[in-house]
Coordinates of C-alpha atoms in Angstrom, one line a residue:
Chain A
X1088 CA 1.6 13.6 21.6
X1089 CA 4.9 11.7 21.8
X1090 CA 7.3 12.1 18.8
X1091 CA 6.8 15.6 17.4
X1092 CA 10.2 17.2 17.1
X1093 CA 12.1 16.8 13.8
X1094 CA 15.2 14.6 13.7
X1095 CA 17.1 17.1 11.7
X1096 CA 16.8 19.6 14.6
X1097 CA 17.5 17.2 17.3
X1098 CA 19.5 18.1 20.4
X1099 CA 23.0 16.6 20.9
X1100 CA 23.0 12.8 21.7
X1101 CA 24.4 13.6 25.2
X1102 CA 21.1 15.2 26.3
X1103 CA 18.8 12.9 24.3
X1104 CA 20.5 9.9 25.9
X1105 CA 20.0 11.3 29.4
X1106 CA 16.4 12.1 28.7
X1107 CA 15.6 8.6 27.3
X1108 CA 17.3 7.1 30.4
X1109 CA 15.1 9.2 32.6
X1110 CA 11.9 8.0 30.9
X1111 CA 11.9 4.5 32.4
X1112 CA 12.0 6.2 35.8
X1113 CA 8.8 8.2 34.9
X1114 CA 7.1 5.2 33.2
X1115 CA 3.7 4.4 34.7
X1116 CA 3.7 7.5 36.9
X1117 CA 1.6 10.6 36.6
X1118 CA 3.3 13.5 34.7
X1119 CA 6.4 14.7 36.4
X1120 CA 7.2 18.3 37.4
X1121 CA 9.6 19.6 34.8
X1122 CA 12.1 22.4 35.2
X1123 CA 14.1 22.9 32.1
X1124 CA 16.4 25.9 31.9
X1125 CA 17.8 25.7 28.3
X1126 CA 15.0 26.5 25.9
X1127 CA 16.9 24.5 23.3
X1128 CA 16.0 21.3 25.1
X1129 CA 12.3 22.1 25.7
X1130 CA 11.0 20.4 22.5
X1131 CA 13.1 17.3 23.2
X1132 CA 11.4 17.0 26.6
X1133 CA 7.9 17.8 25.2
X1134 CA 8.1 15.1 22.7
X1135 CA 8.9 12.6 25.4
X1136 CA 6.7 14.1 28.1
X1137 CA 3.8 15.8 26.4
X1138 CA 2.0 16.7 29.7
X1139 CA 3.9 18.2 32.6
X1140 CA 2.5 18.4 36.2
X1141 CA 1.0 21.8 36.8
X1142 CA -0.3 20.9 40.3
X1143 CA 1.3 22.0 43.6
X1144 CA 2.5 18.5 44.2
X1145 CA 4.0 15.9 41.8
X1146 CA 5.0 12.3 42.0
X1147 CA 8.3 12.8 40.1
X1148 CA 10.5 15.5 38.9
X1149 CA 12.9 16.3 36.0
X1150 CA 15.4 19.1 36.4
X1151 CA 17.5 19.9 33.3
X1152 CA 20.5 22.1 33.7
X1153 CA 20.7 23.6 37.1
X1154 CA 22.2 27.1 36.7
X1155 CA 24.8 28.8 38.8
X1156 CA 22.5 31.8 39.6
X1157 CA 19.2 30.1 40.3
X1158 CA 19.9 26.5 41.4
X1159 CA 19.2 27.0 45.1
X1160 CA 15.7 28.5 44.4
X1161 CA 15.0 25.8 41.9
X1162 CA 15.9 23.1 44.3
X1163 CA 13.8 24.6 47.0
X1164 CA 10.8 24.8 44.6
X1165 CA 11.3 21.2 43.5
X1166 CA 11.7 19.9 47.1
X1167 CA 8.5 21.6 48.0
X1168 CA 6.6 20.1 45.1
X1169 CA 7.7 16.5 45.1
X1170 CA 5.9 14.0 47.3
X1171 CA 7.7 11.5 49.6
X1172 CA 9.3 8.7 47.6
X1173 CA 9.2 10.8 44.4
X1174 CA 12.2 10.3 42.1
X1175 CA 14.0 13.4 40.9
X1176 CA 16.1 13.1 37.8
X1177 CA 18.8 15.8 37.2
X1178 CA 20.5 16.4 33.9
X1179 CA 23.5 18.7 34.2
X1180 CA 26.2 19.7 31.7
X1181 CA 29.8 19.3 32.8
X1182 CA 32.8 21.2 31.7
X1183 CA 33.5 18.9 28.7
X1184 CA 30.1 19.9 27.3
X1185 CA 31.8 23.1 26.2
X1186 CA 33.2 21.1 23.4
X1187 CA 29.7 20.5 21.9
X1188 CA 29.3 22.9 19.0
X1189 CA 25.6 22.8 19.2
X1190 CA 25.5 24.3 22.6
X1191 CA 27.9 27.2 22.0
X1192 CA 24.9 29.5 21.4
X1193 CA 23.0 28.4 24.6
X1194 CA 22.6 31.0 27.2
X1195 CA 22.9 30.5 31.0
X1196 CA 25.7 29.5 33.3
X1197 CA 25.4 25.8 34.1
X1198 CA 26.2 24.9 37.7
X1199 CA 28.0 21.8 36.4
X1200 CA 30.6 23.9 34.6
X1201 CA 31.9 25.1 38.0
X1202 CA 34.6 23.1 39.7
X1203 CA 32.8 21.5 42.7
X1204 CA 29.4 22.6 41.3
X1205 CA 27.9 19.1 41.2
X1206 CA 29.3 18.3 44.6
X1207 CA 27.6 21.3 46.1
X1208 CA 24.4 20.3 44.4
X1209 CA 24.7 16.8 45.9
X1210 CA 25.2 18.2 49.4
X1211 CA 22.2 20.5 49.0
X1212 CA 20.1 17.6 47.7
X1213 CA 20.8 15.6 50.9
X1214 CA 20.0 18.6 53.0
X1215 CA 16.7 19.1 51.2
X1216 CA 15.7 15.5 52.0
X1217 CA 16.8 13.7 48.8
X1218 CA 18.7 10.5 48.7
X1219 CA 21.0 10.2 45.7
X1220 CA 20.5 6.7 44.3
X1221 CA 22.8 6.8 41.3
X1222 CA 24.9 9.1 39.1
X1223 CA 26.1 8.5 35.6
X1224 CA 28.5 10.3 33.2
X1225 CA 27.0 10.5 29.7
X1226 CA 29.4 10.8 26.7
X1227 CA 32.4 9.6 28.7
X1228 CA 36.0 10.7 28.2
X1229 CA 36.7 7.2 26.8
X1230 CA 33.9 7.6 24.2
X1231 CA 35.2 11.0 23.2
X1232 CA 38.7 9.5 22.7
X1233 CA 37.4 6.6 20.7
X1234 CA 35.2 8.9 18.5
X1235 CA 38.2 11.2 17.9
X1236 CA 40.3 8.2 16.8
X1237 CA 37.4 7.1 14.6
X1238 CA 37.4 10.5 12.9
X1239 CA 41.1 10.4 12.4
X1240 CA 40.9 6.9 10.8
X1241 CA 38.1 8.1 8.5
X1242 CA 40.4 11.0 7.4
X1243 CA 43.2 8.6 6.7
X1244 CA 41.0 6.6 4.5
X1245 CA 40.4 3.7 6.9
X1246 CA 36.6 3.9 7.3
X1247 CA 36.6 0.2 8.1
X1248 CA 38.6 0.9 11.3
X1249 CA 36.9 4.2 11.9
X1250 CA 33.4 2.6 12.0
X1251 CA 34.6 0.0 14.5
X1252 CA 36.0 2.6 16.8
X1253 CA 32.8 4.6 16.5
X1254 CA 30.8 1.5 17.4
X1255 CA 33.1 0.8 20.3
X1256 CA 32.5 4.4 21.6
X1257 CA 28.8 3.7 21.7
X1258 CA 29.4 0.9 24.2
X1259 CA 31.4 3.3 26.5
X1260 CA 29.1 6.2 26.1
X1261 CA 27.7 6.0 29.7
X1262 CA 29.9 5.4 32.7
X1263 CA 29.5 5.4 36.5
X1264 CA 31.9 5.7 39.4
X1265 CA 34.6 8.3 39.6
X1266 CA 35.0 8.6 35.8
X1267 CA 31.4 9.8 35.6
X1268 CA 32.7 13.2 36.4
X1269 CA 34.5 13.3 33.1
X1270 CA 31.4 13.0 30.9
X1271 CA 29.9 15.9 29.1
X1272 CA 26.6 15.4 30.9
X1273 CA 25.8 14.2 34.4
X1274 CA 22.7 12.2 35.1
X1275 CA 21.7 12.2 38.8
X1276 CA 18.9 10.1 40.1
X1277 CA 17.7 11.1 43.5
X1278 CA 14.6 10.2 45.6
X1279 CA 12.7 12.3 48.0
X1280 CA 12.7 10.7 51.4
X1281 CA 9.4 9.5 52.9
X1282 CA 8.4 11.5 55.9
X1283 CA 7.2 9.4 58.8
X1284 CA 3.7 10.5 59.8
Chain B
X1206 CA 26.2 -26.9 -0.4
X1207 CA 22.8 -28.2 -1.4
X1208 CA 19.9 -26.0 -0.2
X1209 CA 16.3 -26.9 0.0
X1210 CA 13.7 -24.6 -1.5
X1211 CA 11.0 -23.5 0.9
X1212 CA 7.5 -25.0 0.2
X1213 CA 4.4 -22.8 0.0
X1214 CA 3.1 -24.3 3.3
X1215 CA 6.4 -23.2 5.0
X1216 CA 5.9 -19.7 3.6
X1217 CA 2.2 -19.6 4.5
X1218 CA 3.0 -20.7 8.1
X1219 CA 5.8 -18.0 8.3
X1220 CA 3.4 -15.3 7.1
X1221 CA 0.6 -16.3 9.4
X1222 CA 3.1 -16.3 12.3
X1223 CA 4.4 -12.9 11.4
X1224 CA 0.8 -11.5 11.3
X1225 CA 0.1 -13.0 14.8
X1226 CA 3.3 -11.4 16.2
X1227 CA 2.5 -8.0 14.5
X1228 CA -0.8 -8.1 16.4
X1229 CA 1.1 -8.3 19.7
X1230 CA 3.0 -5.1 18.8
X1231 CA -0.2 -3.0 18.4
X1232 CA -0.3 -0.1 20.8
X1233 CA -2.1 3.2 21.0
X1234 CA -1.3 4.9 17.7
X1235 CA 0.1 2.0 15.8
X1236 CA 2.9 -0.6 15.9
X1237 CA 5.4 -0.2 18.7
X1238 CA 8.5 -1.9 20.1
X1239 CA 12.3 -1.3 20.5
X1240 CA 14.7 -0.9 17.6
X1241 CA 18.2 -2.4 17.0
X1242 CA 20.1 -1.0 14.1
X1243 CA 23.6 -0.6 12.7
X1244 CA 23.7 3.1 13.3
X1245 CA 22.2 3.1 16.8
X1246 CA 19.5 1.5 19.0
X1247 CA 16.3 2.8 20.4
X1248 CA 15.7 0.3 23.2
X1249 CA 14.0 2.9 25.4
X1250 CA 11.3 4.4 23.2
X1251 CA 8.8 1.6 22.6
X1252 CA 5.7 3.4 21.6
X1253 CA 4.2 3.6 18.1
X1254 CA 6.7 4.4 15.4
X1255 CA 5.2 5.8 12.2
X1256 CA 8.3 4.9 10.2
X1257 CA 9.4 2.5 7.4
X1258 CA 7.7 -0.4 9.2
X1259 CA 4.5 0.9 7.6
X1260 CA 5.8 0.3 4.1
X1261 CA 6.1 -3.4 4.6
X1262 CA 3.1 -3.8 6.8
X1263 CA 0.7 -2.0 4.5
X1264 CA 2.0 -3.6 1.3
X1265 CA 2.3 -7.0 2.9
X1266 CA -1.4 -6.9 4.0
X1267 CA -2.4 -5.7 0.5
X1268 CA -0.5 -8.6 -1.1
X1269 CA -2.3 -11.0 1.3
X1270 CA -5.6 -9.5 0.3
X1271 CA -4.8 -9.8 -3.4
X1272 CA -3.5 -13.3 -3.1
X1273 CA -6.2 -14.8 -0.8
X1274 CA -9.2 -12.6 -1.5
X1275 CA -9.9 -12.4 2.3
X1276 CA -11.1 -9.0 3.3
X1277 CA -9.5 -9.3 6.8
X1278 CA -6.2 -8.4 5.2
X1279 CA -7.5 -5.3 3.5
X1280 CA -9.0 -4.3 6.9
X1281 CA -5.5 -4.6 8.4
X1282 CA -3.9 -2.6 5.6
X1283 CA -6.5 0.1 6.1
X1284 CA -6.0 0.0 9.9
X1285 CA -2.3 0.7 9.3
X1286 CA -3.1 3.4 6.8
X1287 CA -5.4 4.9 9.4
X1288 CA -2.6 5.0 12.0
X1289 CA -0.6 7.2 9.6
X1290 CA -3.5 9.5 8.8
X1291 CA -4.3 9.9 12.5
X1292 CA -0.6 10.3 13.4
X1293 CA 0.1 13.0 10.8
X1294 CA 1.0 16.2 12.5
X1295 CA -0.1 19.6 11.4
X1296 CA 3.4 20.3 9.9
X1297 CA 2.9 17.2 7.6
X1298 CA 5.3 14.9 9.5
X1299 CA 4.3 11.6 11.0
X1300 CA 4.8 11.2 14.8
X1301 CA 7.9 9.2 15.9
X1302 CA 8.9 8.6 12.3
X1303 CA 12.7 8.2 12.8
X1304 CA 13.0 4.5 13.7
X1305 CA 16.4 4.3 15.5
X1306 CA 16.2 8.0 16.3
X1307 CA 12.6 7.7 17.7
X1308 CA 10.7 9.4 19.2
X1309 CA 11.9 12.1 16.7
X1310 CA 9.7 13.0 13.7
X1311 CA 10.7 13.9 10.1
X1312 CA 12.6 10.6 9.7
X1313 CA 14.2 9.8 6.3
X1314 CA 13.5 7.6 4.4
X1315 CA 10.8 6.7 6.8
X1316 CA 8.2 9.2 5.9
X1317 CA 8.6 8.5 2.2
X1318 CA 8.3 4.8 3.0
X1319 CA 5.0 5.6 4.9
X1320 CA 3.9 7.6 1.8
X1321 CA 4.6 4.6 -0.4
X1322 CA 2.5 2.4 1.9
X1323 CA -0.3 5.0 1.9
X1324 CA -0.2 5.4 -1.9
X1325 CA -0.2 1.7 -2.5
X1326 CA -3.2 1.4 -0.3
X1327 CA -5.0 4.3 -2.1
X1328 CA -4.3 2.7 -5.5
X1329 CA -5.6 -0.7 -4.4
X1330 CA -8.7 0.8 -2.9
X1331 CA -9.4 3.0 -5.9
X1332 CA -9.0 0.2 -8.3
X1333 CA -11.0 -2.5 -6.7
X1334 CA -13.1 -1.5 -3.8
X1335 CA -14.0 2.1 -4.7
X1336 CA -13.8 2.8 -1.0
X1337 CA -12.5 5.9 0.8
X1338 CA -9.1 6.0 -0.9
X1339 CA -8.6 9.7 -1.2
X1340 CA -7.7 10.3 2.5
X1341 CA -4.7 8.0 2.2
X1342 CA -3.5 9.7 -1.0
X1343 CA -4.0 13.2 0.4
X1344 CA -2.1 12.3 3.6
X1345 CA 0.9 11.1 1.5
X1346 CA 0.7 14.0 -0.9
X1347 CA 0.7 16.5 2.0
X1348 CA 3.9 14.9 3.4
X1349 CA 5.6 14.6 0.0
X1350 CA 4.8 18.2 -1.0
X1351 CA 5.5 19.9 2.3
X1352 CA 8.5 18.0 3.4
X1353 CA 10.2 16.3 0.4
X1354 CA 9.6 19.0 -2.2
X1355 CA 9.4 22.1 -0.1
X1356 CA 12.1 21.3 2.4
X1357 CA 14.4 18.6 1.1
X1358 CA 14.5 19.3 -2.7
X1359 CA 17.8 20.9 -3.6
X1360 CA 17.4 22.7 -6.9
X1361 CA 21.1 23.2 -7.2
X1362 CA 22.0 19.5 -7.2
X1363 CA 18.6 18.4 -8.6
X1364 CA 18.0 15.8 -5.9
X1365 CA 16.5 15.3 -2.5
X1366 CA 18.7 16.2 0.5
X1367 CA 18.7 14.1 3.7
X1368 CA 18.2 17.2 5.8
X1369 CA 16.9 20.7 5.1
X1370 CA 19.9 22.2 6.8
X1371 CA 22.8 20.1 5.4
X1372 CA 23.8 19.6 1.7
X1373 CA 23.6 15.9 1.8
X1374 CA 22.4 13.0 -0.4
X1375 CA 21.6 9.5 0.6
X1376 CA 20.8 7.3 -2.5
X1377 CA 18.6 4.7 -0.8
X1378 CA 16.6 7.4 1.0
X1379 CA 16.1 9.5 -2.2
X1380 CA 15.1 6.2 -4.0
X1381 CA 12.4 5.7 -1.5
X1382 CA 11.1 9.2 -2.1
X1383 CA 11.2 8.5 -5.9
X1384 CA 9.1 5.4 -5.4
X1385 CA 6.5 7.4 -3.5
X1386 CA 6.5 10.2 -6.1
X1387 CA 6.1 7.6 -8.9
X1388 CA 3.0 6.3 -7.2
X1389 CA 1.7 9.8 -6.6
X1390 CA 2.2 10.5 -10.3
X1391 CA 0.3 7.4 -11.2
X1392 CA -2.6 8.2 -8.9
X1393 CA -2.9 11.9 -9.7
X1394 CA -1.9 11.7 -13.4
X1395 CA 0.7 14.4 -12.7
X1396 CA 3.6 13.5 -14.9
X1397 CA 5.5 16.6 -13.7
X1398 CA 6.5 14.9 -10.5
X1399 CA 8.5 12.4 -12.6
X1400 CA 10.1 15.0 -14.8
X1401 CA 11.0 17.5 -12.2
X1402 CA 12.0 15.3 -9.3
X1403 CA 12.2 11.6 -9.9
X1404 CA 14.5 11.4 -13.0
X1405 CA 17.1 14.0 -11.8
X1406 CA 17.2 12.1 -8.5
X1407 CA 17.7 8.7 -10.2
X1408 CA 20.5 10.3 -12.3
X1409 CA 22.2 11.4 -9.1
X1410 CA 21.8 7.9 -7.6
X1411 CA 23.6 6.5 -10.7
X1412 CA 26.4 9.1 -10.2
X1413 CA 27.0 7.4 -6.8
X1414 CA 27.4 4.0 -8.5
X1415 CA 30.8 2.4 -8.9
X1416 CA 31.7 1.6 -12.5
X1417 CA 34.3 -1.1 -13.5
X1418 CA 36.3 -1.6 -10.3
X1419 CA 36.3 -5.3 -10.1
X1420 CA 34.3 -6.7 -7.2
X1421 CA 32.9 -3.2 -6.4
X1422 CA 31.3 -2.7 -9.8
X1423 CA 27.7 -1.8 -9.4
X1424 CA 27.9 -0.8 -5.7
X1425 CA 26.2 2.5 -4.7
X1426 CA 27.9 4.8 -2.2
X1427 CA 26.0 5.2 1.0
X1428 CA 25.8 9.0 0.9
X1429 CA 27.6 12.2 0.1
X1430 CA 28.1 15.6 1.8
X1431 CA 28.3 18.2 -0.9
X1432 CA 30.6 16.7 -3.5
X1433 CA 32.3 14.3 -1.0
X1434 CA 31.1 10.8 -1.4
X1435 CA 31.1 8.4 1.5
X1436 CA 32.4 5.3 -0.2
X1437 CA 30.8 2.7 2.0
X1438 CA 28.5 0.1 0.4
X1439 CA 25.7 -1.4 2.4
X1440 CA 23.9 -4.3 0.5
X1441 CA 20.6 -3.9 2.2
X1442 CA 20.5 -0.2 1.4
X1443 CA 21.7 -0.7 -2.2
X1444 CA 18.8 -3.2 -2.6
X1445 CA 16.5 -0.4 -1.7
X1446 CA 17.8 1.8 -4.6
X1447 CA 16.9 -0.8 -7.2
X1448 CA 13.1 -0.7 -7.5
X1449 CA 13.0 3.0 -8.2
X1450 CA 15.8 2.6 -10.9
X1451 CA 13.7 -0.1 -12.5
X1452 CA 10.6 2.1 -12.4
X1453 CA 12.7 4.8 -14.0
X1454 CA 13.4 2.5 -16.9
X1455 CA 9.8 1.5 -17.2
X1456 CA 8.6 5.1 -17.5
X1457 CA 11.4 6.4 -19.7
X1458 CA 12.7 3.3 -21.5
X1459 CA 16.2 4.6 -20.9
X1460 CA 18.4 1.5 -20.4
X1461 CA 20.8 3.2 -18.1
X1462 CA 18.3 2.8 -15.3
X1463 CA 17.7 -0.9 -15.8
X1464 CA 21.4 -1.5 -16.3
X1465 CA 22.3 0.4 -13.1
X1466 CA 19.7 -1.7 -11.2
X1467 CA 21.0 -5.0 -12.5
X1468 CA 24.6 -4.1 -11.8
X1469 CA 23.7 -3.0 -8.3
X1470 CA 22.0 -6.4 -7.7
X1471 CA 25.0 -8.2 -9.2
X1472 CA 27.2 -6.4 -6.7
X1473 CA 25.1 -7.6 -3.8
X1474 CA 25.0 -11.2 -5.0
X1475 CA 28.8 -11.2 -5.7
X1476 CA 29.4 -10.4 -2.0
X1477 CA 26.9 -13.0 -0.7
X1478 CA 28.2 -15.8 1.6
X1479 CA 27.3 -19.5 1.2
X1480 CA 25.0 -19.4 4.2
X1481 CA 22.8 -16.8 2.4
X1482 CA 24.0 -13.8 4.4
X1483 CA 25.7 -10.7 3.1
X1484 CA 28.2 -8.4 4.6
X1485 CA 26.6 -5.5 6.4
X1486 CA 29.0 -3.1 4.8
X1487 CA 31.8 -3.3 2.2
X1488 CA 34.4 -0.6 2.2
X1489 CA 36.3 1.0 -0.6
X1490 CA 39.4 -1.0 0.3
X1491 CA 37.2 -4.1 -0.1
X1492 CA 37.4 -4.9 3.6
X1493 CA 34.0 -5.7 5.2
X1494 CA 32.2 -5.7 8.4
X1495 CA 30.0 -8.8 8.3
X1496 CA 28.1 -7.9 11.4
X1497 CA 25.4 -7.5 12.4
X1498 CA 24.5 -10.1 9.8
X1499 CA 20.9 -9.3 9.0
X1500 CA 18.1 -11.8 9.0
X1501 CA 14.7 -10.1 8.9
X1502 CA 16.0 -7.3 6.6
X1503 CA 17.0 -9.9 4.0
X1504 CA 13.4 -9.6 2.9
X1505 CA 14.3 -6.4 1.0
X1506 CA 17.2 -8.1 -0.9
X1507 CA 15.0 -11.1 -1.8
X1508 CA 12.2 -8.8 -2.9
X1509 CA 14.5 -6.8 -5.1
X1510 CA 16.0 -9.9 -6.6
X1511 CA 12.5 -11.0 -7.6
X1512 CA 11.7 -7.8 -9.4
X1513 CA 14.9 -8.0 -11.3
X1514 CA 14.5 -11.6 -12.6
X1515 CA 12.5 -10.5 -15.7
X1516 CA 15.5 -8.3 -16.5
X1517 CA 18.1 -11.1 -16.4
X1518 CA 19.1 -11.5 -12.8
X1519 CA 19.4 -15.2 -12.3
X1520 CA 21.4 -15.9 -9.2
X1521 CA 19.8 -18.5 -6.9
X1522 CA 19.1 -16.9 -3.5
X1523 CA 17.5 -19.9 -2.0
X1524 CA 20.1 -19.9 0.8
X1525 CA 19.1 -16.4 1.7
X1526 CA 15.4 -17.3 1.8
X1527 CA 16.2 -20.2 4.0
X1528 CA 18.3 -18.0 6.3
X1529 CA 15.3 -15.6 6.6
X1530 CA 12.8 -18.4 7.4
X1531 CA 15.2 -20.0 9.9
X1532 CA 15.2 -16.7 11.8
X1533 CA 11.6 -17.1 12.9
X1534 CA 11.4 -18.3 16.5
X1535 CA 8.6 -19.2 18.9
X1536 CA 7.4 -15.6 19.1
X1537 CA 6.6 -16.1 15.3
X1538 CA 8.7 -13.0 14.6
X1539 CA 11.9 -13.0 12.6
X1540 CA 15.1 -12.3 14.6
X1541 CA 17.0 -9.2 13.7
X1542 CA 20.5 -10.5 13.0
X1543 CA 23.4 -12.6 14.2
X1544 CA 26.7 -11.2 15.5
X1545 CA 25.7 -7.8 16.8
X1546 CA 28.4 -8.2 19.4
X1547 CA 30.9 -8.8 16.7
X1548 CA 30.2 -5.4 15.2
X1549 CA 33.3 -3.9 16.9
X1550 CA 35.9 -6.7 16.9
X1551 CA 34.6 -9.3 14.4
X1552 CA 34.6 -12.0 17.1
X1553 CA 31.4 -14.0 17.1
X1554 CA 30.4 -15.4 20.5
X1555 CA 28.3 -18.5 21.1
X1556 CA 25.7 -16.5 23.0
X1557 CA 23.8 -14.1 20.9
X1558 CA 23.6 -10.4 21.6
X1559 CA 20.3 -9.2 22.9
X1560 CA 19.9 -7.1 19.7
X1561 CA 20.3 -10.2 17.6
X1562 CA 17.3 -11.9 19.1
X1563 CA 15.2 -8.8 19.5
X1564 CA 12.2 -8.7 17.2
X1565 CA 11.8 -5.3 15.6
X1566 CA 8.7 -4.3 13.7
X1567 CA 10.7 -2.2 11.3
X1568 CA 12.8 -5.2 10.2
X1569 CA 10.1 -7.8 10.4
X1570 CA 8.0 -5.8 7.9
X1571 CA 10.6 -6.4 5.3
X1572 CA 10.4 -10.2 5.8
X1573 CA 6.6 -9.9 5.9
X1574 CA 6.5 -7.9 2.6
X1575 CA 8.7 -10.4 0.8
X1576 CA 7.0 -13.5 2.1
X1577 CA 3.4 -12.2 1.5
X1578 CA 4.3 -11.8 -2.2
X1579 CA 4.5 -15.6 -2.3
X1580 CA 1.8 -16.6 0.2
X1581 CA -1.7 -17.9 -0.2
X1582 CA -4.2 -18.9 -1.3
X1583 CA -5.0 -19.8 2.3
X1584 CA -3.1 -19.2 5.6
X1585 CA -3.0 -21.6 8.5
X1586 CA -4.0 -20.5 12.0
X1587 CA -1.0 -19.2 14.0
X1588 CA -0.2 -17.6 17.2
X1589 CA 2.7 -15.8 18.9
X1590 CA 4.1 -18.0 21.7
X1591 CA 6.4 -17.4 24.6
X1592 CA 10.0 -17.0 23.4
X1593 CA 12.9 -17.4 25.9
X1594 CA 16.6 -17.4 25.3
X1595 CA 19.9 -16.6 26.9
X1596 CA 21.7 -13.6 25.4
X1597 CA 24.3 -10.9 26.2
X1598 CA 24.4 -7.2 26.2
X1599 CA 27.5 -5.2 27.0
X1600 CA 29.1 -8.3 28.4
X1601 CA 26.3 -9.2 30.8
X1602 CA 24.6 -12.6 30.4
X1603 CA 20.9 -12.2 30.4
X1604 CA 17.6 -14.2 30.1
X1605 CA 15.2 -12.7 27.6
X1606 CA 11.5 -13.6 27.6
X1607 CA 9.0 -12.3 25.1
X1608 CA 5.3 -13.1 25.3
X1609 CA 2.3 -11.5 23.5
X1610 CA 2.0 -9.2 26.5
X1611 CA 5.6 -8.3 27.7
X1612 CA 9.3 -8.3 26.9
X1613 CA 11.3 -9.0 30.0
X1614 CA 15.0 -9.4 30.5
X1615 CA 16.6 -10.7 33.7
X1616 CA 20.1 -10.8 35.0
X1617 CA 20.4 -13.5 37.5
X1618 CA 17.0 -13.2 39.1
X1619 CA 16.7 -9.4 38.8
X1620 CA 14.6 -7.8 36.1
X1621 CA 16.8 -5.4 34.2
X1622 CA 14.4 -4.5 31.4
X1623 CA 10.6 -4.7 31.5
X1624 CA 8.4 -3.5 28.7
X1625 CA 4.7 -4.0 28.9
X1626 CA 3.6 -4.1 25.2
X1627 CA 1.5 -1.1 24.4
X1628 CA 3.5 1.3 26.7
X1629 CA 5.7 4.0 25.1
X1630 CA 8.6 3.4 27.5
X1631 CA 9.9 0.4 29.4
X1632 CA 9.0 0.4 33.1
X1633 CA 12.5 -1.0 34.0
X1634 CA 15.6 -0.3 32.0
X1635 CA 19.0 -0.7 33.6
X1636 CA 21.9 1.4 32.2
X1637 CA 23.0 -1.1 29.6
X1638 CA 19.7 -0.7 27.9
X1639 CA 20.2 3.0 27.5
X1640 CA 22.6 2.1 24.7
X1641 CA 22.1 4.2 21.6

């Protein structure tokens, strides 16, 4: 059933935003193959995608938080499972995600924390037969700056300005292009190439 | 400015139209659709939301049944109640009950608002039809007992928290819980709910009310964390505190509750504009953010004003009612607001923001509830028609089209958002629609 995880225990917006964005890519398709490494995000995924593909092949894939130690095996497994033309959505934390208090207790070593980690993943995706269609930085550096300014204004007793800065931050929460690398979370949308028969 | 009072035929037509549009929002599990709000948006999740939309939908249909005598409206109220009963999870929560935070569950004040709808339905059925009312009452009681009392009740502060994990208090949300508990007490005859939970919570709401500070007198602070009050005053939320305060007066005869309710409404009307709108938020330094300037949500202010009239509130809100009615477009739904794009810089553009013209079940229910209290005895036939308009989102000029079957947004000739009504997620949503 959709909608089963309490709002008071929700994951940071960075990840929820990326998951919601992924949903339109899965809409109308059979359940995707899901590979989620942080257990803390499992319930957020389940309440959006109640049923996950358990079969050997799947028409779509969601890969949350590739890890430094296992990402190659995980990619191989996903590449083997996804059919030609299947979208693969990857949600990966970047170095700035270290600032998120909620994730301080999360285990695992995200690949995206490593300098060049995402670039390596992108190259490996291409070698595995995936075409990268788009990449986005979620919770951009600009949004972080605006939110910090908002909090300062609140502290100085100018909530009227603070709220406007916070609302402005929402509009800059997602970015693409070179600045995408500076978000807390990276959203990569790839597609498995069709094999000519 | 001279304003014309709406005729009963205008109100009946508006209600019939809203009912027709609400039918187009039916989906597996209930009423669906995207959400635009001050705090954030939920343009991506479009499935059933078992949140505060059910308060206005159930009570609205009950009012129509009472005012027209037509059993079809009771059937619709029961159908909505059945959505909640079927959508209640084992842990007592309602699925996707967090409105702008959907698809999360355990939404506040949303679950209490659902309970209020269920209890009003149970009360109406028990009184007149003798039908199967208990299931609705039991469903609400399970939620109120397991969530509000066992998880949110803070014995130290003698009030309902907004979260089991954070010492927090939000007056309008606690007020909604009080309304539900007052109904539960009435149905079960258990006066202890009132003594133990409602009256201490109403006292805490009054502690958040501004006393004697000129134009701010009567305002109720939006929330508090521990002892730190957040001194922001939102008229639509203050309006939602008023009914429970009045009920507090009715059960105790203590004038502080009626006086608090009246001062709160006077604060709201003092800040009203000539066009019938209100600022979205008034700050402690008396600066305001006027945008988004609500339309459909005005139903809650108008409803509250009505319940206060016997207690001496006499400000004419005809301009507000006209603004509400003028917000109904070809879809037959009420638009959400004007000036969403001016939220940040205060600059209103000639082209509306997409969120202004979006029709949201959890705002339209407020218009529906208010208007049904004045509708009848008969409603005209109505339908939801194709609605098309130019709008903007994140600086992009877009064409929005809503029909009873779909909501489609195009940029140039490209579809950038496509939601087939009934589906839990849009099939197309370009990045600007990921906006939270």
